[in-house]
């Protein structure tokens, strides 16, 4: 075996021993060949002497043990050989280069510098181009922004001009209408004074008060004239801004209300004086009904005093009442007076706040209200539910004064009838010593529950059912007028003697019969308790009750409506009749939730032609439509009962609004509505601007409710809009488009009503506008735009007033 073969065998053995494949040992030959070439080219440079060196490879991806340590794979000998190779290569690079190599290296270096300079120049040119492009875009953006500002200013100026022209024309027309009405009043001389002149009002009240006329028909005629005057005073009181002027109107109104009440009592007294001349042959008593445009007077006189008498019905559609035995044998007369107007609620709103007014839902929740209220002084009339006192009452004897005091205490107590014997005796003692300020001091003993109490050491506990429940007139609305349920002492009847009529004169007028009765007036065998008195009335045919009516009693002392003191309330919906019982004779009223029909389920404003539109509202309980033509409105509804006097009749917007409120159909909002009805919470300025622009385009565009209006936030509004020119046909469902309105711009939305979620993305290809009407003009026809430019100012004002009064974008 030769030396070369021995070396080769040793390499194989060593490779096998180290675990290195034989192919890896070829690096030794490569190193030897490399050394030989170097020694051939440069004879003067000695070749490095390298023994057999094994260069193991680095771990490959397919290494079965990738987590082994380097010391486990590569022995220390291998690492040392690698270090020797590195030193040998380093020494070989330190050799001097040839001239050709240096030239080539210099050329490559020059080419590299040129290449870097070229790249730097190109980069600088690119940066310059980018800078110029940015400046160009910035200038274009500034130009576009300037043009957008100019366009926005032009759009706002155009909108402002349209609104100003319509508002000025409408205001001038209203001013001329007021002046025309005043001139017609002056020339007609209708028998009633100008309500704005307090001197004329005072003269009218004084002359009518001294009028000796007592016949029923002339008295009721004068009352109707006075009612017209009170309506005008109420209108002036609503619109007045000067507090002093408002105080004058309020005083004039109170004087008229007091006088009307006294005239009604005078007419009642005149009928009862002749009760014996109008006896009913079947019952032996007197009963009569007097109908008028404004009142229905039902009177019954107990002439026979039959202890078996239970009650009376004044006809099929009239009221009825029932009496306990104590009253069936008493010398009394019962009056049920139904006034189709409501002055008591007006007094409640005008009365100064002497109690804590509940903020929300006191009627439904029975919120306790302190009742530390003043008592009217002697001779003061609190309204039509109180008896008018004469100045001569100061000269009454003690017994009569005590009786009147008991009546006043009963009025203060309301209908709960729970007064203690100690408190009543205390009041009588005060009456014996003189009333005046001592009554006021005693009335301050009213506790937080509203019950009349004696001094602190004699206070008694009060049941929860007897707590005062004051009606919140912001939430509940009295409907159908007031029912006065009264009992009077029957006046002495006239006697016929030899053709002469002998009658006892009444110096004090008609006297109220006290009930509950005093124990001293009852027989010992009778029950000490006084049962309640019942009454049943038919719902007025001029109002609509969307829900079961609520009943409230008038508290004359506190000038407020209360819910306590009422029992056995039953409602027959088929016959539209309600029955109830109360502890004493009192005035009562039927009430309904003011916002029962809110919020709206949906709404739509659809054009019917030039200066004509149909406003449809789907309320919570009833649906209705209002047709608008110029400045006239007409109500349409499937609900006919209670609205026969309104449906199909043209009237102005304000008149229709008052008529609908009086009829129980409320779709109008006030400053307190958001306290009782859930809203979308929109920005008032954006909402008001939307109504103005909707009114301008109401002759050509249809507007409708959108479910996304409650999802877009308080700063935006969403509604469906489309151009519509077919008055007889409804708007096709696929014609609607959604629009987003904001304070600064409006846009057309990409989503539809059927989309799964709300998105503010604008419709592709559509532009943004600063006003809603200019946004609509982008997709409107020439005919539609021409219609909007020809809209009459009265039509625009009427539509805007109706939208502002209902606020459909807020309450739907």
Tab-separated table of N, CA, C and O in Angstrom, residues 78-162:
chain	number	residue	atom	x	y	z
A	78	UNK	N	-12.321	20.193	14.798
A	78	UNK	CA	-12.906	20.797	13.595
A	78	UNK	C	-12.943	22.304	13.713
A	78	UNK	O	-12.653	23.027	12.755
A	79	UNK	N	-13.291	22.833	14.867
A	79	UNK	CA	-13.324	24.278	15.060
A	79	UNK	C	-11.935	24.875	14.893
A	79	UNK	O	-11.768	25.952	14.329
A	80	UNK	N	-10.945	24.183	15.365
A	80	UNK	CA	-9.580	24.672	15.224
A	80	UNK	C	-9.168	24.688	13.761
A	80	UNK	O	-8.527	25.633	13.287
A	81	UNK	N	-9.536	23.683	12.982
A	81	UNK	CA	-9.206	23.654	11.560
A	81	UNK	C	-9.885	24.793	10.814
A	81	UNK	O	-9.285	25.410	9.938
A	82	UNK	N	-11.103	25.077	11.174
A	82	UNK	CA	-11.797	26.213	10.540
A	82	UNK	C	-11.078	27.510	10.838
A	82	UNK	O	-10.984	28.413	10.000
A	83	UNK	N	-10.568	27.660	12.022
A	83	UNK	CA	-9.829	28.865	12.386
A	83	UNK	C	-8.548	28.956	11.561
A	83	UNK	O	-8.166	30.027	11.092
A	84	UNK	N	-7.887	27.844	11.330
A	84	UNK	CA	-6.664	27.846	10.529
A	84	UNK	C	-6.973	28.262	9.099
A	84	UNK	O	-6.257	29.053	8.486
A	85	UNK	N	-8.075	27.764	8.543
A	85	UNK	CA	-8.477	28.167	7.192
A	85	UNK	C	-8.746	29.659	7.122
A	85	UNK	O	-8.424	30.326	6.154
A	86	UNK	N	-9.404	30.205	8.117
A	86	UNK	CA	-9.721	31.628	8.128
A	86	UNK	C	-8.438	32.451	8.141
A	86	UNK	O	-8.305	33.442	7.429
A	87	UNK	N	-7.440	32.071	8.944
A	87	UNK	CA	-6.170	32.810	8.997
A	87	UNK	C	-5.440	32.716	7.682
A	87	UNK	O	-4.892	33.708	7.178
A	88	UNK	N	-5.491	31.557	7.042
A	88	UNK	CA	-4.815	31.394	5.757
A	88	UNK	C	-5.463	32.263	4.698
A	88	UNK	O	-4.793	32.907	3.892
A	89	UNK	N	-6.787	32.320	4.667
A	89	UNK	CA	-7.461	33.168	3.679
A	89	UNK	C	-7.192	34.637	3.921
A	89	UNK	O	-7.069	35.423	2.996
A	90	UNK	N	-7.095	35.024	5.175
A	90	UNK	CA	-6.827	36.421	5.501
A	90	UNK	C	-5.438	36.820	5.015
A	90	UNK	O	-5.245	37.898	4.473
A	91	UNK	N	-4.495	35.924	5.183
A	91	UNK	CA	-3.134	36.227	4.736
A	91	UNK	C	-3.064	36.315	3.225
A	91	UNK	O	-2.343	37.127	2.669
A	92	UNK	N	-3.865	35.500	2.567
A	92	UNK	CA	-3.816	35.521	1.100
A	92	UNK	C	-4.388	36.815	0.548
A	92	UNK	O	-4.007	37.255	-0.516
A	93	UNK	N	-5.377	37.462	1.251
A	93	UNK	CA	-5.973	38.704	0.756
A	93	UNK	C	-5.052	39.896	0.971
A	93	UNK	O	-5.250	40.943	0.391
A	94	UNK	N	-4.130	39.793	1.822
A	94	UNK	CA	-3.218	40.921	2.068
A	94	UNK	C	-2.119	41.019	1.022
A	94	UNK	O	-1.288	41.915	1.102
A	95	UNK	N	-2.129	40.154	0.050
A	95	UNK	CA	-1.108	40.242	-0.990
A	95	UNK	C	-1.367	41.423	-1.902
A	95	UNK	O	-2.494	41.831	-2.099
A	96	UNK	N	-0.398	42.013	-2.512
A	96	UNK	CA	-0.525	43.130	-3.429
A	96	UNK	C	-1.192	42.690	-4.715
A	96	UNK	O	-0.993	41.591	-5.169
A	97	UNK	N	-2.035	43.672	-5.244
A	97	UNK	CA	-2.750	43.381	-6.477
A	97	UNK	C	-1.888	43.761	-7.670
A	97	UNK	O	-1.032	44.646	-7.594
A	98	UNK	N	-2.199	43.174	-8.782
A	98	UNK	CA	-1.473	43.501	-10.021
A	98	UNK	C	-2.008	44.805	-10.576
A	98	UNK	O	-3.025	45.345	-10.128
A	99	UNK	N	-1.332	45.339	-11.583
A	99	UNK	CA	-1.763	46.587	-12.201
A	99	UNK	C	-3.099	46.428	-12.882
A	99	UNK	O	-3.947	47.327	-12.812
A	100	UNK	N	-3.324	45.296	-13.489
A	100	UNK	CA	-4.612	45.087	-14.168
A	100	UNK	C	-5.743	45.002	-13.156
A	100	UNK	O	-6.829	45.540	-13.373
A	101	UNK	N	-5.433	44.326	-12.047
A	101	UNK	CA	-6.454	44.214	-11.022
A	101	UNK	C	-6.769	45.580	-10.406
A	101	UNK	O	-7.922	45.907	-10.129
A	102	UNK	N	-5.682	46.383	-10.199
A	102	UNK	CA	-5.920	47.706	-9.652
A	102	UNK	C	-6.708	48.565	-10.627
A	102	UNK	O	-7.596	49.338	-10.225
A	103	UNK	N	-6.423	48.462	-11.906
A	103	UNK	CA	-7.164	49.232	-12.902
A	103	UNK	C	-8.634	48.806	-12.944
A	103	UNK	O	-9.545	49.637	-13.037
A	104	UNK	N	-8.802	47.502	-12.896
A	104	UNK	CA	-10.183	46.994	-12.914
A	104	UNK	C	-10.942	47.448	-11.661
A	104	UNK	O	-12.112	47.864	-11.720
A	105	UNK	N	-10.205	47.396	-10.540
A	105	UNK	CA	-10.849	47.812	-9.288
A	105	UNK	C	-11.171	49.299	-9.318
A	105	UNK	O	-12.231	49.732	-8.858
A	106	UNK	N	-10.295	50.101	-9.866
A	106	UNK	CA	-10.538	51.526	-9.963
A	106	UNK	C	-11.707	51.830	-10.881
A	106	UNK	O	-12.538	52.703	-10.612
A	107	UNK	N	-11.767	51.066	-11.986
A	107	UNK	CA	-12.877	51.248	-12.926
A	107	UNK	C	-14.215	50.900	-12.263
A	107	UNK	O	-15.209	51.611	-12.436
A	108	UNK	N	-14.175	49.801	-11.527
A	108	UNK	CA	-15.415	49.424	-10.836
A	108	UNK	C	-15.815	50.468	-9.796
A	108	UNK	O	-16.997	50.777	-9.628
A	109	UNK	N	-14.794	51.042	-9.143
A	109	UNK	CA	-15.075	52.075	-8.154
A	109	UNK	C	-15.662	53.319	-8.820
A	109	UNK	O	-16.612	53.948	-8.320
A	110	UNK	N	-15.139	53.712	-9.971
A	110	UNK	CA	-15.664	54.857	-10.699
A	110	UNK	C	-17.082	54.605	-11.181
A	110	UNK	O	-17.957	55.482	-11.109
A	111	UNK	N	-17.276	53.373	-11.686
A	111	UNK	CA	-18.626	53.047	-12.142
A	111	UNK	C	-19.625	53.079	-10.972
A	111	UNK	O	-20.761	53.528	-11.113
A	112	UNK	N	-19.167	52.611	-9.838
A	112	UNK	CA	-20.044	52.636	-8.669
A	112	UNK	C	-20.367	54.068	-8.265
A	112	UNK	O	-21.511	54.406	-7.945
A	113	UNK	N	-19.369	54.964	-8.297
A	113	UNK	CA	-19.618	56.365	-7.943
A	113	UNK	C	-20.567	57.021	-8.929
A	113	UNK	O	-21.474	57.773	-8.542
A	114	UNK	N	-20.342	56.728	-10.229
A	114	UNK	CA	-21.251	57.283	-11.235
A	114	UNK	C	-22.682	56.765	-11.040
A	114	UNK	O	-23.659	57.512	-11.199
A	115	UNK	N	-22.743	55.490	-10.730
A	115	UNK	CA	-24.079	54.912	-10.522
A	115	UNK	C	-24.768	55.547	-9.310
A	115	UNK	O	-25.965	55.863	-9.346
A	116	UNK	N	-24.034	55.774	-8.237
A	116	UNK	CA	-24.616	56.400	-7.060
A	116	UNK	C	-25.027	57.846	-7.338
A	116	UNK	O	-26.079	58.312	-6.875
A	117	UNK	N	-24.169	58.576	-8.095
A	117	UNK	CA	-24.525	59.943	-8.455
A	117	UNK	C	-25.791	59.988	-9.307
A	117	UNK	O	-26.654	60.846	-9.130
A	118	UNK	N	-25.889	59.010	-10.236
A	118	UNK	CA	-27.079	58.964	-11.093
A	118	UNK	C	-28.333	58.665	-10.268
A	118	UNK	O	-29.387	59.275	-10.463
A	119	UNK	N	-28.162	57.723	-9.344
A	119	UNK	CA	-29.313	57.411	-8.488
A	119	UNK	C	-29.704	58.604	-7.618
A	119	UNK	O	-30.889	58.882	-7.426
A	120	UNK	N	-28.711	59.340	-7.103
A	120	UNK	CA	-29.011	60.520	-6.304
A	120	UNK	C	-29.713	61.586	-7.134
A	120	UNK	O	-30.656	62.251	-6.673
A	121	UNK	N	-29.224	61.749	-8.401
A	121	UNK	CA	-29.857	62.742	-9.277
A	121	UNK	C	-31.292	62.363	-9.603
A	121	UNK	O	-32.207	63.199	-9.548
A	122	UNK	N	-31.503	61.088	-9.876
A	122	UNK	CA	-32.870	60.641	-10.176
A	122	UNK	C	-33.790	60.796	-8.956
A	122	UNK	O	-34.961	61.181	-9.075
A	123	UNK	N	-33.248	60.494	-7.781
A	123	UNK	CA	-34.051	60.641	-6.556
A	123	UNK	C	-34.404	62.097	-6.305
A	123	UNK	O	-35.522	62.422	-5.902
A	124	UNK	N	-33.413	62.985	-6.563
A	124	UNK	CA	-33.686	64.408	-6.379
A	124	UNK	C	-34.748	64.895	-7.355
A	124	UNK	O	-35.632	65.693	-6.994
A	125	UNK	N	-34.642	64.421	-8.629
A	125	UNK	CA	-35.660	64.794	-9.601
A	125	UNK	C	-37.038	64.274	-9.188
A	125	UNK	O	-38.060	64.962	-9.326
A	126	UNK	N	-37.082	63.048	-8.681
A	126	UNK	CA	-38.364	62.485	-8.226
A	126	UNK	C	-38.932	63.281	-7.055
A	126	UNK	O	-40.132	63.571	-7.007
A	127	UNK	N	-38.050	63.631	-6.091
A	127	UNK	CA	-38.515	64.435	-4.958
A	127	UNK	C	-39.046	65.790	-5.418
A	127	UNK	O	-40.052	66.285	-4.894
A	128	UNK	N	-38.393	66.368	-6.383
A	128	UNK	CA	-38.849	67.654	-6.895
A	128	UNK	C	-40.202	67.523	-7.583
A	128	UNK	O	-41.083	68.364	-7.418
A	129	UNK	N	-40.324	66.447	-8.380
A	129	UNK	CA	-41.622	66.226	-9.031
A	129	UNK	C	-42.731	66.005	-7.998
A	129	UNK	O	-43.849	66.511	-8.141
A	130	UNK	N	-42.399	65.256	-6.939
A	130	UNK	CA	-43.408	65.029	-5.893
A	130	UNK	C	-43.778	66.330	-5.187
A	130	UNK	O	-44.952	66.576	-4.878
A	131	UNK	N	-42.773	67.161	-4.941
A	131	UNK	CA	-43.060	68.434	-4.294
A	131	UNK	C	-43.939	69.312	-5.163
A	131	UNK	O	-44.910	69.921	-4.680
A	132	UNK	N	-43.601	69.378	-6.440
A	132	UNK	CA	-44.415	70.167	-7.354
A	132	UNK	C	-45.844	69.619	-7.448
A	132	UNK	O	-46.814	70.379	-7.532
A	133	UNK	N	-45.964	68.288	-7.427
A	133	UNK	CA	-47.291	67.671	-7.498
A	133	UNK	C	-48.108	67.989	-6.245
A	133	UNK	O	-49.313	68.283	-6.331
A	134	UNK	N	-47.447	67.937	-5.083
A	134	UNK	CA	-48.137	68.284	-3.851
A	134	UNK	C	-48.592	69.739	-3.857
A	134	UNK	O	-49.709	70.065	-3.429
A	135	UNK	N	-47.703	70.619	-4.317
A	135	UNK	CA	-48.089	72.026	-4.381
A	135	UNK	C	-49.245	72.237	-5.349
A	135	UNK	O	-50.157	73.035	-5.086
A	136	UNK	N	-49.192	71.511	-6.485
A	136	UNK	CA	-50.282	71.650	-7.449
A	136	UNK	C	-51.605	71.165	-6.859
A	136	UNK	O	-52.646	71.819	-6.995
A	137	UNK	N	-51.562	70.015	-6.186
A	137	UNK	CA	-52.790	69.493	-5.573
A	137	UNK	C	-53.283	70.418	-4.465
A	137	UNK	O	-54.491	70.602	-4.293
A	138	UNK	N	-52.340	70.976	-3.711
A	138	UNK	CA	-52.736	71.890	-2.655
A	138	UNK	C	-53.427	73.120	-3.226
A	138	UNK	O	-54.460	73.583	-2.705
A	139	UNK	N	-52.846	73.652	-4.332
A	139	UNK	CA	-53.476	74.810	-4.957
A	139	UNK	C	-54.851	74.436	-5.520
A	139	UNK	O	-55.806	75.207	-5.406
A	140	UNK	N	-54.925	73.239	-6.152
A	140	UNK	CA	-56.227	72.809	-6.670
A	140	UNK	C	-57.242	72.631	-5.542
A	140	UNK	O	-58.411	72.999	-5.687
A	141	UNK	N	-56.796	72.056	-4.410
A	141	UNK	CA	-57.693	71.881	-3.270
A	141	UNK	C	-58.154	73.231	-2.720
A	141	UNK	O	-59.333	73.400	-2.369
A	142	UNK	N	-57.183	74.191	-2.671
A	142	UNK	CA	-57.566	75.516	-2.196
A	142	UNK	C	-58.562	76.165	-3.143
A	142	UNK	O	-59.520	76.817	-2.714
A	143	UNK	N	-58.335	75.958	-4.446
A	143	UNK	CA	-59.268	76.517	-5.425
A	143	UNK	C	-60.638	75.862	-5.297
A	143	UNK	O	-61.675	76.543	-5.294
A	144	UNK	N	-60.629	74.511	-5.162
A	144	UNK	CA	-61.900	73.807	-5.001
A	144	UNK	C	-62.593	74.201	-3.705
A	144	UNK	O	-63.822	74.357	-3.662
A	145	UNK	N	-61.779	74.336	-2.660
A	145	UNK	CA	-62.366	74.736	-1.385
A	145	UNK	C	-62.944	76.144	-1.474
A	145	UNK	O	-64.027	76.434	-0.932
A	146	UNK	N	-62.233	77.018	-2.159
A	146	UNK	CA	-62.739	78.364	-2.329
A	146	UNK	C	-64.024	78.361	-3.158
A	146	UNK	O	-64.985	79.067	-2.835
A	147	UNK	N	-63.987	77.545	-4.214
A	147	UNK	CA	-65.203	77.445	-5.019
A	147	UNK	C	-66.344	76.817	-4.217
A	147	UNK	O	-67.500	77.228	-4.352
A	148	UNK	N	-66.009	75.822	-3.365
A	148	UNK	CA	-67.036	75.198	-2.533
A	148	UNK	C	-67.608	76.200	-1.533
A	148	UNK	O	-68.813	76.226	-1.287
A	149	UNK	N	-66.717	77.037	-0.981
A	149	UNK	CA	-67.197	78.075	-0.072
A	149	UNK	C	-68.082	79.070	-0.799
A	149	UNK	O	-69.113	79.513	-0.275
A	150	UNK	N	-67.660	79.425	-2.028
A	150	UNK	CA	-68.495	80.321	-2.816
A	150	UNK	C	-69.845	79.685	-3.129
A	150	UNK	O	-70.900	80.327	-3.027
A	151	UNK	N	-69.803	78.383	-3.514
A	151	UNK	CA	-71.054	77.678	-3.812
A	151	UNK	C	-71.911	77.555	-2.567
A	151	UNK	O	-73.133	77.756	-2.602
A	152	UNK	N	-71.267	77.248	-1.451
A	152	UNK	CA	-72.017	77.149	-0.187
A	152	UNK	C	-72.625	78.495	0.183
A	152	UNK	O	-73.792	78.558	0.592
A	153	UNK	N	-71.850	79.556	0.007
A	153	UNK	CA	-72.378	80.875	0.320
A	153	UNK	C	-73.531	81.235	-0.604
A	153	UNK	O	-74.539	81.809	-0.175
A	154	UNK	N	-73.391	80.865	-1.880
A	154	UNK	CA	-74.473	81.145	-2.831
A	154	UNK	C	-75.728	80.352	-2.474
A	154	UNK	O	-76.849	80.878	-2.538
A	155	UNK	N	-75.550	79.089	-2.101
A	155	UNK	CA	-76.706	78.278	-1.729
A	155	UNK	C	-77.382	78.813	-0.471
A	155	UNK	O	-78.618	78.894	-0.398
A	156	UNK	N	-76.576	79.184	0.510
A	156	UNK	CA	-77.153	79.733	1.739
A	156	UNK	C	-77.846	81.061	1.486
A	156	UNK	O	-78.922	81.328	2.045
A	157	UNK	N	-77.252	81.885	0.644
A	157	UNK	CA	-77.878	83.167	0.330
A	157	UNK	C	-79.203	82.970	-0.407
A	157	UNK	O	-80.183	83.678	-0.145
A	158	UNK	N	-79.215	82.001	-1.322
A	158	UNK	CA	-80.458	81.734	-2.050
A	158	UNK	C	-81.535	81.221	-1.114
A	158	UNK	O	-82.694	81.649	-1.182
A	159	UNK	N	-81.175	80.297	-0.213
A	159	UNK	CA	-82.144	79.786	0.756
A	159	UNK	C	-82.615	80.895	1.678
A	159	UNK	O	-83.824	81.016	1.959
A	160	UNK	N	-81.679	81.714	2.147
A	160	UNK	CA	-82.044	82.806	3.035
A	160	UNK	C	-82.987	83.790	2.338
A	160	UNK	O	-83.946	84.293	2.952
A	161	UNK	N	-82.746	84.018	1.088
A	161	UNK	CA	-83.597	84.939	0.333
A	161	UNK	C	-85.005	84.371	0.169
A	161	UNK	O	-86.004	85.098	0.359
A	162	UNK	N	-85.108	83.096	-0.161
A	162	UNK	CA	-86.424	82.475	-0.319
A	162	UNK	C	-87.208	82.516	0.989
A	162	UNK	O	-88.406	82.843	1.003
